[in-house]
Amino acid sequence: EENLDRSDDVLSFPEKCPSCGHETEIRNTGTADFLFCSNNNCPAKLLDKLVHFCSRDAMNIEGLSEQTIQKFINKGWLKTFDDIYRLSEHKNEIINMEGFGQRSYQKLIEAIDKSRNIEFSNFIYALGIDQVGKGGAKRLAKHFNNDIKAFLKAIDEQYDFTIIEDYGQITSDSILYYFDDPFNYTTVLRLLE
């Protein structure tokens, strides 16, 4: 039990994630305390990441609604962002799914292909890096002149992002922390192929 807001109410937090059963933990994000699942492979986390990635302000992939993404996760087709770009490998299965058909499948593939030419700021925002919202992603893109290679070089050199307008140490650390994870870094490289 924790009393995080110093009121008389004491909240009881679940010790296990309701989605995957792994232990939970309370983390401070710099602005507030949040309850997190400690499992990086939690299906609920994956769903949230993929929904954000496909959203209009991110990669803008129409046809990949939360329900569709959940169906594709359940089928084992979506485990990472770059799996979206291999959904055509499941063409026949998708066409035969309830709510789909040839036309829906074609529209989905066209939306996925269209997202390959998204702006740098949308791409960075789509990754869901803690502390980097839409505005922060735009400032990052402007700072690196929309050059993803220059940005990745800065990551490799452990760049101090605090020189960017409105970027503090927490945001700078969050970007480096995201890319320090080999899974995230290689996923981004695969997305850029």
PDB file of C-alpha atoms in Angstrom:
ATOM      1  CA  GLU A   1       0.000   0.000   0.000  1.00  0.00           C
ATOM      2  CA  GLU A   2       1.198   3.477  -0.879  1.00  0.00           C
ATOM      3  CA  ASN A   3       0.052   6.956  -0.072  1.00  0.00           C
ATOM      4  CA  LEU A   4       1.474   8.932  -2.984  1.00  0.00           C
ATOM      5  CA  ASP A   5      -0.566  12.120  -2.789  1.00  0.00           C
ATOM      6  CA  ARG A   6      -0.352  12.635   0.992  1.00  0.00           C
ATOM      7  CA  SER A   7      -4.136  12.549   1.364  1.00  0.00           C
ATOM      8  CA  ASP A   8      -5.984  10.387   3.866  1.00  0.00           C
ATOM      9  CA  ASP A   9      -6.790   7.866   1.135  1.00  0.00           C
ATOM     10  CA  VAL A  10      -4.454   4.892   0.941  1.00  0.00           C
ATOM     11  CA  LEU A  11      -4.367   3.157  -2.408  1.00  0.00           C
ATOM     12  CA  SER A  12      -3.600  -0.494  -2.885  1.00  0.00           C
ATOM     13  CA  PHE A  13      -1.683  -1.206  -6.084  1.00  0.00           C
ATOM     14  CA  PRO A  14      -1.705  -4.572  -7.816  1.00  0.00           C
ATOM     15  CA  GLU A  15       1.535  -6.451  -7.288  1.00  0.00           C
ATOM     16  CA  LYS A  16       1.022  -8.389 -10.526  1.00  0.00           C
ATOM     17  CA  CYS A  17       0.182  -7.072 -13.993  1.00  0.00           C
ATOM     18  CA  PRO A  18      -3.410  -7.996 -14.892  1.00  0.00           C
ATOM     19  CA  SER A  19      -2.340  -8.663 -18.493  1.00  0.00           C
ATOM     20  CA  CYS A  20       0.721 -10.888 -18.118  1.00  0.00           C
ATOM     21  CA  GLY A  21       1.090 -11.663 -14.392  1.00  0.00           C
ATOM     22  CA  HIS A  22       4.585 -10.180 -14.016  1.00  0.00           C
ATOM     23  CA  GLU A  23       5.477  -8.006 -11.033  1.00  0.00           C
ATOM     24  CA  THR A  24       4.618  -4.317 -11.097  1.00  0.00           C
ATOM     25  CA  GLU A  25       6.727  -1.417  -9.901  1.00  0.00           C
ATOM     26  CA  ILE A  26       6.215   2.262  -9.193  1.00  0.00           C
ATOM     27  CA  ARG A  27       8.442   4.571 -11.253  1.00  0.00           C
ATOM     28  CA  ASN A  28       8.880   8.305 -11.137  1.00  0.00           C
ATOM     29  CA  THR A  29       8.858   9.881 -14.601  1.00  0.00           C
ATOM     30  CA  GLY A  30      10.123  13.236 -13.372  1.00  0.00           C
ATOM     31  CA  THR A  31       6.619  14.647 -13.053  1.00  0.00           C
ATOM     32  CA  ALA A  32       4.666  11.908 -11.280  1.00  0.00           C
ATOM     33  CA  ASP A  33       4.739   8.346  -9.990  1.00  0.00           C
ATOM     34  CA  PHE A  34       3.262   5.662 -12.247  1.00  0.00           C
ATOM     35  CA  LEU A  35       2.601   1.957 -11.886  1.00  0.00           C
ATOM     36  CA  PHE A  36       4.437  -0.102 -14.515  1.00  0.00           C
ATOM     37  CA  CYS A  37       4.596  -3.742 -15.466  1.00  0.00           C
ATOM     38  CA  SER A  38       8.214  -4.899 -15.237  1.00  0.00           C
ATOM     39  CA  ASN A  39       7.817  -7.262 -18.221  1.00  0.00           C
ATOM     40  CA  ASN A  40       9.119  -5.688 -21.438  1.00  0.00           C
ATOM     41  CA  ASN A  41       7.252  -8.370 -23.408  1.00  0.00           C
ATOM     42  CA  CYS A  42       3.873  -7.688 -21.777  1.00  0.00           C
ATOM     43  CA  PRO A  43       1.107  -8.047 -24.408  1.00  0.00           C
ATOM     44  CA  ALA A  44      -0.719  -4.968 -23.078  1.00  0.00           C
ATOM     45  CA  LYS A  45       2.450  -2.874 -23.435  1.00  0.00           C
ATOM     46  CA  LEU A  46       2.957  -4.184 -26.965  1.00  0.00           C
ATOM     47  CA  LEU A  47      -0.608  -3.278 -27.900  1.00  0.00           C
ATOM     48  CA  ASP A  48      -0.194   0.267 -26.522  1.00  0.00           C
ATOM     49  CA  LYS A  49       3.122   0.740 -28.351  1.00  0.00           C
ATOM     50  CA  LEU A  50       1.719  -0.493 -31.660  1.00  0.00           C
ATOM     51  CA  VAL A  51      -1.475   1.583 -31.359  1.00  0.00           C
ATOM     52  CA  HIS A  52       0.632   4.691 -30.687  1.00  0.00           C
ATOM     53  CA  PHE A  53       3.029   3.843 -33.541  1.00  0.00           C
ATOM     54  CA  CYS A  54       0.140   3.566 -36.034  1.00  0.00           C
ATOM     55  CA  SER A  55      -1.788   6.632 -34.778  1.00  0.00           C
ATOM     56  CA  ARG A  56      -2.512   9.651 -36.971  1.00  0.00           C
ATOM     57  CA  ASP A  57       0.106  11.893 -35.327  1.00  0.00           C
ATOM     58  CA  ALA A  58       2.719   9.160 -35.625  1.00  0.00           C
ATOM     59  CA  MET A  59       2.989   6.839 -38.655  1.00  0.00           C
ATOM     60  CA  ASN A  60      -0.661   7.453 -39.652  1.00  0.00           C
ATOM     61  CA  ILE A  61      -1.447   3.899 -40.756  1.00  0.00           C
ATOM     62  CA  GLU A  62      -5.178   3.845 -41.444  1.00  0.00           C
ATOM     63  CA  GLY A  63      -6.781   0.448 -41.066  1.00  0.00           C
ATOM     64  CA  LEU A  64      -4.643  -0.643 -38.136  1.00  0.00           C
ATOM     65  CA  SER A  65      -7.117   0.061 -35.373  1.00  0.00           C
ATOM     66  CA  GLU A  66      -6.591  -1.160 -31.827  1.00  0.00           C
ATOM     67  CA  GLN A  67      -8.922  -4.104 -32.484  1.00  0.00           C
ATOM     68  CA  THR A  68      -7.100  -5.107 -35.680  1.00  0.00           C
ATOM     69  CA  ILE A  69      -3.702  -4.776 -34.014  1.00  0.00           C
ATOM     70  CA  GLN A  70      -4.937  -6.970 -31.155  1.00  0.00           C
ATOM     71  CA  LYS A  71      -6.115  -9.621 -33.641  1.00  0.00           C
ATOM     72  CA  PHE A  72      -2.728  -9.572 -35.383  1.00  0.00           C
ATOM     73  CA  ILE A  73      -0.886  -9.809 -32.038  1.00  0.00           C
ATOM     74  CA  ASN A  74      -3.063 -12.786 -31.090  1.00  0.00           C
ATOM     75  CA  LYS A  75      -2.142 -14.457 -34.406  1.00  0.00           C
ATOM     76  CA  GLY A  76       1.561 -13.891 -33.614  1.00  0.00           C
ATOM     77  CA  TRP A  77       2.076 -11.612 -36.606  1.00  0.00           C
ATOM     78  CA  LEU A  78       2.975  -8.445 -34.647  1.00  0.00           C
ATOM     79  CA  LYS A  79       5.749  -8.500 -32.057  1.00  0.00           C
ATOM     80  CA  THR A  80       7.691  -5.393 -33.111  1.00  0.00           C
ATOM     81  CA  PHE A  81       7.099  -2.217 -35.114  1.00  0.00           C
ATOM     82  CA  ASP A  82       8.844  -3.610 -38.177  1.00  0.00           C
ATOM     83  CA  ASP A  83       6.485  -6.626 -38.262  1.00  0.00           C
ATOM     84  CA  ILE A  84       3.862  -4.179 -39.580  1.00  0.00           C
ATOM     85  CA  TYR A  85       5.884  -3.929 -42.773  1.00  0.00           C
ATOM     86  CA  ARG A  86       5.790  -7.698 -43.228  1.00  0.00           C
ATOM     87  CA  LEU A  87       2.019  -8.146 -42.879  1.00  0.00           C
ATOM     88  CA  SER A  88       1.806  -8.871 -46.610  1.00  0.00           C
ATOM     89  CA  GLU A  89       3.350 -12.268 -45.764  1.00  0.00           C
ATOM     90  CA  HIS A  90      -0.052 -13.085 -44.227  1.00  0.00           C
ATOM     91  CA  LYS A  91      -2.133 -11.856 -47.185  1.00  0.00           C
ATOM     92  CA  ASN A  92      -4.392 -14.889 -47.564  1.00  0.00           C
ATOM     93  CA  GLU A  93      -5.035 -15.205 -43.831  1.00  0.00           C
ATOM     94  CA  ILE A  94      -5.857 -11.483 -43.520  1.00  0.00           C
ATOM     95  CA  ILE A  95      -8.202 -11.510 -46.519  1.00  0.00           C
ATOM     96  CA  ASN A  96     -10.074 -14.446 -44.968  1.00  0.00           C
ATOM     97  CA  MET A  97     -10.381 -12.851 -41.511  1.00  0.00           C
ATOM     98  CA  GLU A  98     -13.769 -11.622 -40.366  1.00  0.00           C
ATOM     99  CA  GLY A  99     -14.149  -7.931 -41.220  1.00  0.00           C
ATOM    100  CA  PHE A 100     -11.510  -8.095 -43.937  1.00  0.00           C
ATOM    101  CA  GLY A 101     -11.489  -9.033 -47.584  1.00  0.00           C
ATOM    102  CA  GLN A 102      -9.463  -8.197 -50.672  1.00  0.00           C
ATOM    103  CA  ARG A 103     -10.398  -4.503 -50.655  1.00  0.00           C
ATOM    104  CA  SER A 104      -9.724  -3.980 -46.912  1.00  0.00           C
ATOM    105  CA  TYR A 105      -6.435  -5.816 -47.219  1.00  0.00           C
ATOM    106  CA  GLN A 106      -5.379  -3.685 -50.202  1.00  0.00           C
ATOM    107  CA  LYS A 107      -6.256  -0.443 -48.384  1.00  0.00           C
ATOM    108  CA  LEU A 108      -4.260  -1.601 -45.347  1.00  0.00           C
ATOM    109  CA  ILE A 109      -1.181  -2.444 -47.430  1.00  0.00           C
ATOM    110  CA  GLU A 110      -1.423   0.922 -49.222  1.00  0.00           C
ATOM    111  CA  ALA A 111      -1.589   2.749 -45.868  1.00  0.00           C
ATOM    112  CA  ILE A 112       1.424   0.785 -44.611  1.00  0.00           C
ATOM    113  CA  ASP A 113       3.381   1.590 -47.796  1.00  0.00           C
ATOM    114  CA  LYS A 114       2.420   5.272 -47.526  1.00  0.00           C
ATOM    115  CA  SER A 115       3.828   5.378 -43.977  1.00  0.00           C
ATOM    116  CA  ARG A 116       7.295   4.511 -45.317  1.00  0.00           C
ATOM    117  CA  ASN A 117       7.613   8.153 -46.424  1.00  0.00           C
ATOM    118  CA  ILE A 118       6.629   9.809 -43.159  1.00  0.00           C
ATOM    119  CA  GLU A 119       8.303  12.937 -41.782  1.00  0.00           C
ATOM    120  CA  PHE A 120      11.233  12.503 -39.404  1.00  0.00           C
ATOM    121  CA  SER A 121       9.334  14.123 -36.520  1.00  0.00           C
ATOM    122  CA  ASN A 122       6.397  11.718 -36.953  1.00  0.00           C
ATOM    123  CA  PHE A 123       8.797   8.776 -36.995  1.00  0.00           C
ATOM    124  CA  ILE A 124      10.508   9.864 -33.761  1.00  0.00           C
ATOM    125  CA  TYR A 125       7.139  10.513 -32.108  1.00  0.00           C
ATOM    126  CA  ALA A 126       5.894   7.088 -33.275  1.00  0.00           C
ATOM    127  CA  LEU A 127       8.687   5.321 -31.376  1.00  0.00           C
ATOM    128  CA  GLY A 128       7.069   6.344 -28.091  1.00  0.00           C
ATOM    129  CA  ILE A 129      10.253   7.555 -26.392  1.00  0.00           C
ATOM    130  CA  ASP A 130       9.455   8.679 -22.843  1.00  0.00           C
ATOM    131  CA  GLN A 131       9.374  12.483 -22.503  1.00  0.00           C
ATOM    132  CA  VAL A 132       9.355  13.062 -26.305  1.00  0.00           C
ATOM    133  CA  GLY A 133       5.927  14.214 -27.418  1.00  0.00           C
ATOM    134  CA  LYS A 134       4.863  15.711 -30.745  1.00  0.00           C
ATOM    135  CA  GLY A 135       6.425  19.104 -30.020  1.00  0.00           C
ATOM    136  CA  GLY A 136       9.641  17.550 -28.746  1.00  0.00           C
ATOM    137  CA  ALA A 137       9.874  15.340 -31.819  1.00  0.00           C
ATOM    138  CA  LYS A 138       9.466  18.403 -34.064  1.00  0.00           C
ATOM    139  CA  ARG A 139      12.236  20.264 -32.211  1.00  0.00           C
ATOM    140  CA  LEU A 140      14.463  17.193 -32.521  1.00  0.00           C
ATOM    141  CA  ALA A 141      13.792  16.921 -36.270  1.00  0.00           C
ATOM    142  CA  LYS A 142      14.488  20.625 -36.765  1.00  0.00           C
ATOM    143  CA  HIS A 143      17.723  20.412 -34.761  1.00  0.00           C
ATOM    144  CA  PHE A 144      19.002  17.581 -36.960  1.00  0.00           C
ATOM    145  CA  ASN A 145      17.635  19.105 -40.206  1.00  0.00           C
ATOM    146  CA  ASN A 146      15.349  16.086 -40.679  1.00  0.00           C
ATOM    147  CA  ASP A 147      18.428  13.900 -41.105  1.00  0.00           C
ATOM    148  CA  ILE A 148      17.920  10.551 -39.408  1.00  0.00           C
ATOM    149  CA  LYS A 149      21.538   9.550 -40.054  1.00  0.00           C
ATOM    150  CA  ALA A 150      22.806  12.642 -38.215  1.00  0.00           C
ATOM    151  CA  PHE A 151      20.424  11.829 -35.372  1.00  0.00           C
ATOM    152  CA  LEU A 152      21.628   8.210 -35.119  1.00  0.00           C
ATOM    153  CA  LYS A 153      25.255   9.389 -35.210  1.00  0.00           C
ATOM    154  CA  ALA A 154      24.428  11.686 -32.281  1.00  0.00           C
ATOM    155  CA  ILE A 155      22.935   8.710 -30.435  1.00  0.00           C
ATOM    156  CA  ASP A 156      26.108   6.695 -31.027  1.00  0.00           C
ATOM    157  CA  GLU A 157      28.168   9.580 -29.637  1.00  0.00           C
ATOM    158  CA  GLN A 158      25.956   9.921 -26.522  1.00  0.00           C
ATOM    159  CA  TYR A 159      24.882  13.410 -27.617  1.00  0.00           C
ATOM    160  CA  ASP A 160      23.803  15.998 -25.050  1.00  0.00           C
ATOM    161  CA  PHE A 161      20.276  16.774 -26.212  1.00  0.00           C
ATOM    162  CA  THR A 162      19.886  19.504 -23.562  1.00  0.00           C
ATOM    163  CA  ILE A 163      21.189  22.020 -26.116  1.00  0.00           C
ATOM    164  CA  ILE A 164      17.866  21.649 -27.959  1.00  0.00           C
ATOM    165  CA  GLU A 165      15.207  24.183 -27.002  1.00  0.00           C
ATOM    166  CA  ASP A 166      13.021  22.969 -24.095  1.00  0.00           C
ATOM    167  CA  TYR A 167      15.047  19.764 -23.706  1.00  0.00           C
ATOM    168  CA  GLY A 168      16.197  19.124 -20.157  1.00  0.00           C
ATOM    169  CA  GLN A 169      18.381  16.426 -18.691  1.00  0.00           C
ATOM    170  CA  ILE A 170      15.452  14.035 -18.135  1.00  0.00           C
ATOM    171  CA  THR A 171      14.477  14.180 -21.817  1.00  0.00           C
ATOM    172  CA  SER A 172      18.071  13.874 -22.987  1.00  0.00           C
ATOM    173  CA  ASP A 173      18.636  10.872 -20.729  1.00  0.00           C
ATOM    174  CA  SER A 174      15.350   9.323 -21.861  1.00  0.00           C
ATOM    175  CA  ILE A 175      16.374   9.443 -25.539  1.00  0.00           C
ATOM    176  CA  LEU A 176      19.751   7.864 -24.814  1.00  0.00           C
ATOM    177  CA  TYR A 177      18.146   5.279 -22.525  1.00  0.00           C
ATOM    178  CA  TYR A 178      15.698   4.297 -25.283  1.00  0.00           C
ATOM    179  CA  PHE A 179      18.488   3.742 -27.806  1.00  0.00           C
ATOM    180  CA  ASP A 180      20.774   2.052 -25.257  1.00  0.00           C
ATOM    181  CA  ASP A 181      18.351  -0.867 -25.430  1.00  0.00           C
ATOM    182  CA  PRO A 182      19.729  -3.037 -28.270  1.00  0.00           C
ATOM    183  CA  PHE A 183      16.206  -4.218 -29.141  1.00  0.00           C
ATOM    184  CA  ASN A 184      14.991  -0.632 -29.696  1.00  0.00           C
ATOM    185  CA  TYR A 185      18.120   0.374 -31.593  1.00  0.00           C
ATOM    186  CA  THR A 186      18.040  -2.589 -33.990  1.00  0.00           C
ATOM    187  CA  THR A 187      14.274  -2.212 -34.486  1.00  0.00           C
ATOM    188  CA  VAL A 188      14.812   1.404 -35.572  1.00  0.00           C
ATOM    189  CA  LEU A 189      17.598   0.346 -37.947  1.00  0.00           C
ATOM    190  CA  ARG A 190      15.334  -2.329 -39.460  1.00  0.00           C
ATOM    191  CA  LEU A 191      12.559   0.245 -39.910  1.00  0.00           C
ATOM    192  CA  LEU A 192      14.947   2.464 -41.842  1.00  0.00           C
ATOM    193  CA  GLU A 193      16.032  -0.265 -44.279  1.00  0.00           C
TER     194      GLU A 193
END
